[in-house]
mmCIF file of C-alpha atoms in Angstrom:
data_model
loop_
_atom_site.group_PDB
_atom_site.id
_atom_site.type_symbol
_atom_site.label_atom_id
_atom_site.label_comp_id
_atom_site.label_asym_id
_atom_site.label_seq_id
_atom_site.Cartn_x
_atom_site.Cartn_y
_atom_site.Cartn_z
ATOM 1 C CA UNK M 246 0.063 -0.077 0.085
ATOM 2 C CA UNK M 247 2.749 2.280 1.026
ATOM 3 C CA UNK M 248 4.661 1.723 -2.560
ATOM 4 C CA UNK M 249 1.476 2.398 -4.598
ATOM 5 C CA UNK M 250 0.552 5.300 -2.670
ATOM 6 C CA UNK M 251 4.173 6.740 -2.883
ATOM 7 C CA UNK M 252 3.935 6.012 -6.747
ATOM 8 C CA UNK M 253 0.494 7.673 -7.089
ATOM 9 C CA UNK M 254 1.708 10.740 -5.091
ATOM 10 C CA UNK M 255 4.801 11.253 -7.115
ATOM 11 C CA UNK M 256 2.815 10.765 -10.602
ATOM 12 C CA UNK M 257 0.323 13.475 -9.435
ATOM 13 C CA UNK M 258 3.155 15.657 -8.244
ATOM 14 C CA UNK M 259 4.708 15.579 -11.563
ATOM 15 C CA UNK M 260 1.483 16.160 -13.381
ATOM 16 C CA UNK M 261 0.690 19.138 -11.472
ATOM 17 C CA UNK M 262 4.334 20.443 -11.681
ATOM 18 C CA UNK M 263 3.991 20.176 -15.620
ATOM 19 C CA UNK M 264 0.689 21.848 -15.642
ATOM 20 C CA UNK M 265 2.115 24.864 -13.550
ATOM 21 C CA UNK M 266 5.082 25.068 -15.807
ATOM 22 C CA UNK M 267 3.021 25.181 -18.892
ATOM 23 C CA UNK M 268 1.009 28.204 -17.221
ATOM 24 C CA UNK M 269 4.442 29.927 -16.411
ATOM 25 C CA UNK M 270 5.613 29.446 -19.913
ATOM 26 C CA UNK M 271 2.462 30.903 -21.405
ATOM 27 C CA UNK M 272 2.877 34.067 -19.324
ATOM 28 C CA UNK M 273 -0.274 33.553 -17.417
ATOM 29 C CA UNK M 274 1.473 33.162 -13.895
ATOM 30 C CA UNK M 275 1.357 36.570 -11.797
ATOM 31 C CA UNK M 276 4.365 35.984 -9.548
ATOM 32 C CA UNK M 277 6.759 33.558 -11.100
ATOM 33 C CA UNK M 278 9.235 33.514 -14.003
ATOM 34 C CA UNK M 279 10.314 30.703 -16.079
ATOM 35 C CA UNK M 280 13.338 30.312 -14.054
ATOM 36 C CA UNK M 281 11.163 28.894 -11.222
ATOM 37 C CA UNK M 282 10.202 25.857 -13.634
ATOM 38 C CA UNK M 283 13.441 23.813 -12.719
ATOM 39 C CA UNK M 284 12.895 24.048 -8.947
ATOM 40 C CA UNK M 285 9.197 23.129 -9.188
ATOM 41 C CA UNK M 286 9.968 20.068 -11.136
ATOM 42 C CA UNK M 287 12.566 19.198 -8.786
ATOM 43 C CA UNK M 288 10.128 19.423 -5.846
ATOM 44 C CA UNK M 289 7.737 17.048 -7.779
ATOM 45 C CA UNK M 290 10.437 14.418 -8.533
ATOM 46 C CA UNK M 291 11.641 14.622 -4.880
ATOM 47 C CA UNK M 292 8.399 13.170 -3.414
ATOM 48 C CA UNK M 293 9.485 10.060 -1.536
ATOM 49 C CA UNK M 294 8.039 8.149 1.426
ATOM 50 C CA UNK M 295 11.316 6.407 2.235
ATOM 51 C CA UNK M 296 11.758 6.842 6.053
ATOM 52 C CA UNK M 297 15.500 5.849 6.061
ATOM 53 C CA UNK M 298 16.540 8.846 4.132
ATOM 54 C CA UNK M 299 18.330 11.401 6.532
ATOM 55 C CA UNK M 300 20.298 11.300 9.605
ATOM 56 C CA UNK M 301 19.488 8.650 12.229
ATOM 57 C CA UNK M 302 20.069 10.438 15.692
ATOM 58 C CA UNK M 303 20.576 7.103 17.494
ATOM 59 C CA UNK M 304 22.519 5.169 14.971
ATOM 60 C CA UNK M 305 24.780 7.895 13.570
ATOM 61 C CA UNK M 306 26.242 9.250 16.981
ATOM 62 C CA UNK M 307 29.697 8.380 15.757
ATOM 63 C CA UNK M 308 29.362 10.013 12.629
ATOM 64 C CA UNK M 309 28.272 13.111 14.559
ATOM 65 C CA UNK M 310 31.262 13.192 16.751
ATOM 66 C CA UNK M 311 33.600 12.807 13.452
ATOM 67 C CA UNK M 312 31.793 15.721 12.180
ATOM 68 C CA UNK M 313 32.427 17.899 15.192
ATOM 69 C CA UNK M 314 36.231 17.337 15.063
ATOM 70 C CA UNK M 315 36.384 17.552 11.086
ATOM 71 C CA UNK M 316 38.653 20.495 10.324
ATOM 72 C CA UNK M 317 37.357 20.294 6.496
ATOM 73 C CA UNK M 318 33.839 20.934 7.790
ATOM 74 C CA UNK M 319 35.088 24.686 8.413
ATOM 75 C CA UNK M 320 36.046 27.654 6.088
ATOM 76 C CA UNK M 321 38.478 29.869 8.462
ATOM 77 C CA UNK M 322 37.704 33.465 8.005
ATOM 78 C CA UNK M 323 41.307 34.830 8.316
ATOM 79 C CA UNK M 324 40.221 36.718 11.407
ATOM 80 C CA UNK M 325 41.162 35.300 14.779
ATOM 81 C CA UNK M 326 37.927 37.274 16.165
ATOM 82 C CA UNK M 327 35.523 35.843 13.661
ATOM 83 C CA UNK M 328 37.191 32.218 13.953
ATOM 84 C CA UNK M 329 36.510 32.328 17.674
ATOM 85 C CA UNK M 330 32.859 33.238 17.477
ATOM 86 C CA UNK M 331 32.100 30.882 14.777
ATOM 87 C CA UNK M 332 34.011 28.099 16.368
ATOM 88 C CA UNK M 333 36.748 27.850 13.544
ATOM 89 C CA UNK M 334 35.034 29.377 10.801
ATOM 90 C CA UNK M 335 31.817 29.485 8.624
ATOM 91 C CA UNK M 336 30.225 25.813 8.153
ATOM 92 C CA UNK M 337 28.981 24.448 4.897
ATOM 93 C CA UNK M 338 25.381 24.693 4.236
ATOM 94 C CA UNK M 339 25.004 27.976 6.156
ATOM 95 C CA UNK M 340 24.016 31.635 5.150
ATOM 96 C CA UNK M 341 26.177 34.101 7.306
ATOM 97 C CA UNK M 342 25.303 37.776 6.773
ATOM 98 C CA UNK M 343 26.920 41.043 7.670
ATOM 99 C CA UNK M 344 24.460 44.012 8.968
ATOM 100 C CA UNK M 345 25.696 47.395 7.908
ATOM 101 C CA UNK M 346 24.785 50.844 6.946
ATOM 102 C CA UNK M 347 25.430 52.240 3.516
ATOM 103 C CA UNK M 348 29.084 52.716 2.892
ATOM 104 C CA UNK M 349 29.795 51.003 6.151
ATOM 105 C CA UNK M 350 32.259 48.634 5.284
ATOM 106 C CA UNK M 351 30.307 45.611 3.961
ATOM 107 C CA UNK M 352 32.505 44.777 0.932
ATOM 108 C CA UNK M 353 35.797 45.379 2.779
ATOM 109 C CA UNK M 354 34.696 42.942 5.320
ATOM 110 C CA UNK M 355 33.663 40.326 2.755
ATOM 111 C CA UNK M 356 36.982 40.570 0.705
ATOM 112 C CA UNK M 357 38.940 39.984 3.796
ATOM 113 C CA UNK M 358 36.802 37.187 4.486
ATOM 114 C CA UNK M 359 37.048 35.581 1.123
ATOM 115 C CA UNK M 360 40.666 36.082 1.670
ATOM 116 C CA UNK M 361 40.971 34.139 4.639
ATOM 117 C CA UNK M 362 39.581 31.223 2.800
ATOM 118 C CA UNK M 363 41.777 31.373 -0.138
ATOM 119 C CA UNK M 364 44.890 31.517 2.083
ATOM 120 C CA UNK M 365 43.496 28.416 4.082
ATOM 121 C CA UNK M 366 43.405 26.506 0.892
ATOM 122 C CA UNK M 367 39.746 26.771 -0.150
ATOM 123 C CA UNK M 368 37.889 27.958 -3.268
ATOM 124 C CA UNK M 369 36.168 31.119 -3.144
ATOM 125 C CA UNK M 370 33.553 32.344 -5.551
ATOM 126 C CA UNK M 371 32.897 36.136 -5.184
ATOM 127 C CA UNK M 372 29.719 37.463 -6.929
ATOM 128 C CA UNK M 373 29.248 41.240 -7.310
ATOM 129 C CA UNK M 374 25.981 42.952 -8.161
ATOM 130 C CA UNK M 375 27.481 46.377 -7.198
ATOM 131 C CA UNK M 376 30.728 46.938 -9.111
ATOM 132 C CA UNK M 377 32.705 45.458 -11.916
ATOM 133 C CA UNK M 378 34.717 42.248 -11.479
ATOM 134 C CA UNK M 379 37.937 44.481 -12.212
ATOM 135 C CA UNK M 380 37.188 47.090 -9.572
ATOM 136 C CA UNK M 381 36.487 44.063 -7.322
ATOM 137 C CA UNK M 382 39.792 42.574 -8.196
ATOM 138 C CA UNK M 383 41.405 45.816 -7.286
ATOM 139 C CA UNK M 384 40.327 45.605 -3.815
ATOM 140 C CA UNK M 385 41.727 42.010 -3.477
ATOM 141 C CA UNK M 386 45.136 43.481 -5.200
ATOM 142 C CA UNK M 387 45.630 46.022 -2.459
ATOM 143 C CA UNK M 388 44.826 43.873 0.201
ATOM 144 C CA UNK M 389 46.989 40.729 -0.954
ATOM 145 C CA UNK M 390 49.921 43.114 -2.177
ATOM 146 C CA UNK M 391 49.732 45.166 0.857
ATOM 147 C CA UNK M 392 49.895 48.513 -0.930
ATOM 148 C CA UNK M 393 47.299 51.265 -0.763
ATOM 149 C CA UNK M 394 45.019 52.271 -3.707
ATOM 150 C CA UNK M 395 47.200 55.124 -4.867
ATOM 151 C CA UNK M 396 50.420 53.037 -5.002
ATOM 152 C CA UNK M 397 48.741 50.179 -7.008
ATOM 153 C CA UNK M 398 47.878 52.553 -9.871
ATOM 154 C CA UNK M 399 51.562 53.577 -10.221
ATOM 155 C CA UNK M 400 53.401 50.266 -9.945
ATOM 156 C CA UNK M 401 55.442 49.206 -12.534
ATOM 157 C CA UNK M 402 54.228 46.008 -14.546
ATOM 158 C CA UNK M 403 57.365 44.262 -13.497
ATOM 159 C CA UNK M 404 56.935 45.119 -9.977
ATOM 160 C CA UNK M 405 53.178 44.293 -10.001
ATOM 161 C CA UNK M 406 53.842 40.647 -11.711
ATOM 162 C CA UNK M 407 56.569 40.151 -8.975
ATOM 163 C CA UNK M 408 54.171 40.715 -6.012
ATOM 164 C CA UNK M 409 51.540 39.008 -7.863
ATOM 165 C CA UNK M 410 53.677 35.735 -8.185
ATOM 166 C CA UNK M 411 54.122 36.147 -4.276
ATOM 167 C CA UNK M 412 50.545 36.050 -3.846
ATOM 168 C CA UNK M 413 50.085 33.035 -5.991
ATOM 169 C CA UNK M 414 52.765 31.163 -3.867
ATOM 170 C CA UNK M 415 50.704 32.071 -0.773
ATOM 171 C CA UNK M 416 47.242 31.190 -1.850
ATOM 172 C CA UNK M 417 46.362 27.781 -1.960
ATOM 173 C CA UNK M 418 42.830 28.155 -2.970
ATOM 174 C CA UNK M 419 41.360 29.685 -6.068
ATOM 175 C CA UNK M 420 39.262 32.860 -6.461
ATOM 176 C CA UNK M 421 36.821 33.539 -9.173
ATOM 177 C CA UNK M 422 35.033 37.057 -9.616
ATOM 178 C CA UNK M 423 31.549 37.288 -11.512
ATOM 179 C CA UNK M 424 29.904 40.385 -11.954
ATOM 180 C CA UNK M 425 26.139 40.800 -12.523
ATOM 181 C CA UNK M 426 23.994 43.919 -13.008
ATOM 182 C CA UNK M 427 22.382 45.389 -9.923
ATOM 183 C CA UNK M 428 19.034 43.442 -9.187
ATOM 184 C CA UNK M 429 19.673 41.481 -12.437
ATOM 185 C CA UNK M 430 20.748 37.966 -11.004
ATOM 186 C CA UNK M 431 19.228 35.531 -8.802
ATOM 187 C CA UNK M 432 20.002 32.088 -7.551
ATOM 188 C CA UNK M 433 19.162 30.342 -10.801
ATOM 189 C CA UNK M 434 21.876 32.470 -12.369
ATOM 190 C CA UNK M 435 24.065 31.434 -9.811
ATOM 191 C CA UNK M 436 23.242 27.937 -9.929
ATOM 192 C CA UNK M 437 23.948 27.949 -13.690
ATOM 193 C CA UNK M 438 27.288 29.635 -13.118
ATOM 194 C CA UNK M 439 28.404 27.042 -10.407
ATOM 195 C CA UNK M 440 27.434 24.233 -13.262
ATOM 196 C CA UNK M 441 29.654 26.212 -15.673
ATOM 197 C CA UNK M 442 32.718 26.502 -13.570
ATOM 198 C CA UNK M 443 32.624 22.791 -12.762
ATOM 199 C CA UNK M 444 32.043 21.627 -16.282
ATOM 200 C CA UNK M 445 34.539 24.245 -17.881
ATOM 201 C CA UNK M 446 37.118 24.816 -15.345
ATOM 202 C CA UNK M 447 36.747 21.780 -12.975
ATOM 203 C CA UNK M 448 36.165 24.559 -10.334
ATOM 204 C CA UNK M 449 33.932 23.958 -7.045
ATOM 205 C CA UNK M 450 33.702 26.653 -4.480
ATOM 206 C CA UNK M 451 33.612 25.965 -0.911
ATOM 207 C CA UNK M 452 32.821 29.694 -0.146
ATOM 208 C CA UNK M 453 30.220 31.782 -2.081
ATOM 209 C CA UNK M 454 30.330 35.584 -1.279
ATOM 210 C CA UNK M 455 27.366 37.429 -2.802
ATOM 211 C CA UNK M 456 27.884 41.314 -2.574
ATOM 212 C CA UNK M 457 25.108 41.598 -1.573
ATOM 213 C CA UNK M 458 21.555 40.180 -0.897
ATOM 214 C CA UNK M 459 19.727 43.493 -0.769
ATOM 215 C CA UNK M 460 20.485 43.925 -4.520
ATOM 216 C CA UNK M 461 19.828 40.233 -5.606
ATOM 217 C CA UNK M 462 16.522 39.395 -7.179
ATOM 218 C CA UNK M 463 14.148 36.892 -6.248
ATOM 219 C CA UNK M 464 14.014 33.567 -8.340
ATOM 220 C CA UNK M 465 10.793 32.788 -7.304
ATOM 221 C CA UNK M 466 8.871 35.992 -7.840
ATOM 222 C CA UNK M 467 8.574 37.916 -10.887
ATOM 223 C CA UNK M 468 10.276 41.272 -11.074
ATOM 224 C CA UNK M 469 7.748 44.322 -10.938
ATOM 225 C CA UNK M 470 5.264 42.112 -9.418
ATOM 226 C CA UNK M 471 3.000 43.410 -6.624
ATOM 227 C CA UNK M 472 5.281 42.274 -3.927
ATOM 228 C CA UNK M 473 6.412 44.079 -0.876
ATOM 229 C CA UNK M 474 9.917 44.268 0.210
ATOM 230 C CA UNK M 475 9.515 41.975 3.265
ATOM 231 C CA UNK M 476 8.520 39.082 1.146
ATOM 232 C CA UNK M 477 10.892 39.538 -1.816
ATOM 233 C CA UNK M 478 13.861 39.637 0.432
ATOM 234 C CA UNK M 479 12.660 36.880 2.619
ATOM 235 C CA UNK M 480 12.710 34.752 -0.500
ATOM 236 C CA UNK M 481 15.984 36.063 -1.826
ATOM 237 C CA UNK M 482 17.515 34.805 1.761
ATOM 238 C CA UNK M 483 15.726 31.498 1.664
ATOM 239 C CA UNK M 484 17.134 30.931 -2.190
ATOM 240 C CA UNK M 485 20.584 31.924 -0.988
ATOM 241 C CA UNK M 486 20.331 29.441 2.178
ATOM 242 C CA UNK M 487 19.008 26.776 -0.437
ATOM 243 C CA UNK M 488 21.929 27.406 -2.552
ATOM 244 C CA UNK M 489 24.303 26.830 0.247
ATOM 245 C CA UNK M 490 22.791 23.387 0.777
ATOM 246 C CA UNK M 491 22.574 22.366 -2.862
ATOM 247 C CA UNK M 492 26.389 23.563 -3.462
ATOM 248 C CA UNK M 493 27.770 22.241 -0.058
ATOM 249 C CA UNK M 494 29.368 25.638 0.366
ATOM 250 C CA UNK M 495 29.147 28.290 2.907
ATOM 251 C CA UNK M 496 27.342 31.533 1.757
ATOM 252 C CA UNK M 497 28.430 34.939 2.820
ATOM 253 C CA UNK M 498 26.397 38.085 2.180
ATOM 254 C CA UNK M 499 25.185 41.444 3.683
ATOM 255 C CA UNK M 500 22.173 43.350 4.277
ATOM 256 C CA UNK M 501 21.594 46.913 4.847
ATOM 257 C CA UNK M 502 20.424 48.792 8.249
ATOM 258 C CA UNK M 503 17.558 51.293 7.999
ATOM 259 C CA UNK M 504 18.318 55.003 8.728
ATOM 260 C CA UNK M 505 18.230 54.549 12.362
ATOM 261 C CA UNK M 506 21.344 52.318 11.807
ATOM 262 C CA UNK M 507 23.409 54.812 10.428
ATOM 263 C CA UNK M 508 26.175 56.138 12.635
ATOM 264 C CA UNK M 509 24.541 54.030 15.347
ATOM 265 C CA UNK M 510 26.811 52.355 18.069
ATOM 266 C CA UNK M 511 23.854 49.708 18.509
ATOM 267 C CA UNK M 512 22.944 47.498 16.053
ATOM 268 C CA UNK M 513 20.329 44.977 16.337
ATOM 269 C CA UNK M 514 17.339 43.037 14.397
ATOM 270 C CA UNK M 515 15.292 46.184 14.687
ATOM 271 C CA UNK M 516 17.805 48.268 12.573
ATOM 272 C CA UNK M 517 17.485 45.710 9.530
ATOM 273 C CA UNK M 518 16.125 47.467 6.335
ATOM 274 C CA UNK M 519 13.528 46.089 3.944
ATOM 275 C CA UNK M 520 12.817 42.676 5.443
ATOM 276 C CA UNK M 521 13.512 40.996 8.754
ATOM 277 C CA UNK M 522 12.570 37.675 6.890
ATOM 278 C CA UNK M 523 16.149 37.436 5.336
ATOM 279 C CA UNK M 524 17.542 37.538 8.834
ATOM 280 C CA UNK M 525 15.176 34.988 10.254
ATOM 281 C CA UNK M 526 16.800 32.541 7.457
ATOM 282 C CA UNK M 527 20.578 33.189 8.390
ATOM 283 C CA UNK M 528 22.602 31.041 10.582
ATOM 284 C CA UNK M 529 24.924 34.033 11.495
ATOM 285 C CA UNK M 530 24.479 37.863 11.493
ATOM 286 C CA UNK M 531 27.227 40.265 12.561
ATOM 287 C CA UNK M 532 26.498 44.081 12.778
ATOM 288 C CA UNK M 533 29.171 46.343 11.423
ATOM 289 C CA UNK M 534 29.476 49.444 13.746
ATOM 290 C CA UNK M 535 31.473 52.157 12.248
ATOM 291 C CA UNK M 536 30.995 55.421 14.049
ATOM 292 C CA UNK M 537 33.098 58.629 13.465
ATOM 293 C CA UNK M 538 34.948 57.971 16.537
ATOM 294 C CA UNK M 539 35.707 54.461 15.438
ATOM 295 C CA UNK M 540 36.756 55.667 11.931
ATOM 296 C CA UNK M 541 39.248 58.155 13.574
ATOM 297 C CA UNK M 542 40.828 55.298 15.718
ATOM 298 C CA UNK M 543 40.819 52.916 12.405
ATOM 299 C CA UNK M 544 38.698 50.514 14.078
ATOM 300 C CA UNK M 545 35.759 48.696 13.155
ATOM 301 C CA UNK M 546 33.246 46.981 16.109
ATOM 302 C CA UNK M 547 31.327 44.093 15.379
ATOM 303 C CA UNK M 548 27.999 43.111 17.250
ATOM 304 C CA UNK M 549 26.826 39.523 17.152
ATOM 305 C CA UNK M 550 23.108 39.620 16.191
ATOM 306 C CA UNK M 551 22.566 35.980 15.586
ATOM 307 C CA UNK M 552 24.910 33.085 16.225
ATOM 308 C CA UNK M 553 23.689 29.625 15.735
ATOM 309 C CA UNK M 554 27.494 28.315 15.823
ATOM 310 C CA UNK M 555 27.909 29.059 19.635
ATOM 311 C CA UNK M 556 25.039 31.381 20.809
ATOM 312 C CA UNK M 557 25.180 35.086 21.977
ATOM 313 C CA UNK M 558 27.014 35.361 25.122
ATOM 314 C CA UNK M 559 27.072 38.668 27.333
ATOM 315 C CA UNK M 560 30.297 39.706 25.621
ATOM 316 C CA UNK M 561 28.683 39.950 22.188
ATOM 317 C CA UNK M 562 31.180 42.525 20.745
ATOM 318 C CA UNK M 563 34.526 42.469 19.479
ATOM 319 C CA UNK M 564 36.748 45.236 17.804
ATOM 320 C CA UNK M 565 39.468 44.783 14.990
ATOM 321 C CA UNK M 566 41.631 47.381 13.367
ATOM 322 C CA UNK M 567 41.277 48.577 9.657
ATOM 323 C CA UNK M 568 43.580 49.984 7.016
ATOM 324 C CA UNK M 569 41.033 51.697 4.696
ATOM 325 C CA UNK M 570 43.683 52.384 1.978
ATOM 326 C CA UNK M 571 44.602 48.649 1.831
ATOM 327 C CA UNK M 572 41.221 47.279 2.467
ATOM 328 C CA UNK M 573 42.819 45.180 4.947
ATOM 329 C CA UNK M 574 41.335 44.051 8.740
ATOM 330 C CA UNK M 575 43.884 43.130 11.433
ATOM 331 C CA UNK M 576 43.713 41.912 14.956
ATOM 332 C CA UNK M 577 44.387 44.244 17.903
ATOM 333 C CA UNK M 578 46.310 43.810 20.878
#
């Protein structure tokens, strides 16, 4: 009975998915685009009554113990402070967010986190929806070459190549940078990109950085449809976390604060702009506090807003040094 019922349910799910796909392809759907068809069909094909699928808590306790002590399960951040609060770095299949006001240092921090992964021997894919891939590459250059922006522009080609060869020796992981127009890409595009990298270059990322969540579009909902920002951004957050699961990678992105979070010495859930839904999906959220006083001291303060790695203790803030001219974070005494 179970076997026959399962087959019936799967057949009906596929039938319903195909009908919905035809409606979408004909342009009759009010909120879904053609990019949503693969995920609809995938959901239908995944209908299954097999109770043995998944993790058996009682039987697989030794597997859990090995997982807890598996170094490769974590992608180091390159920051002693971030590694401490995440218990060694970002875990795979997680969505990790930075919360900051406009021009609050989101890209600067994400570049440093990406470099931490590269130097530790992990592959990193950096997706930028805010600036070109060349401009983003420049930020990696000034950091890893340890030169400021003005000096980089005046370096002779021979010296530039020498410095870059030193970077290549230090970096055990690979870095790919892909640009998309603002609001011009969603997880469907990212998924196709991952497949293209795997097929053409045998490149599989361990860490995916999306710069940033607030300017991604939703794969599920059609652009310009009658949606509020909460629903759209919640959907984007859920889709990015699903991408982390599918690709077995850690995803790092950022969200902006509202006006009350600008130049504020305190940041929390209440300061998240557009949609609190995206924060509900995340596994880790660190707020970036960057007041004028901290800028003068060349410091950045981080406040843990959400942390599934270790919880949030009473001492939920830490400070790191920053060199803005070199896009570099450093630990303080």
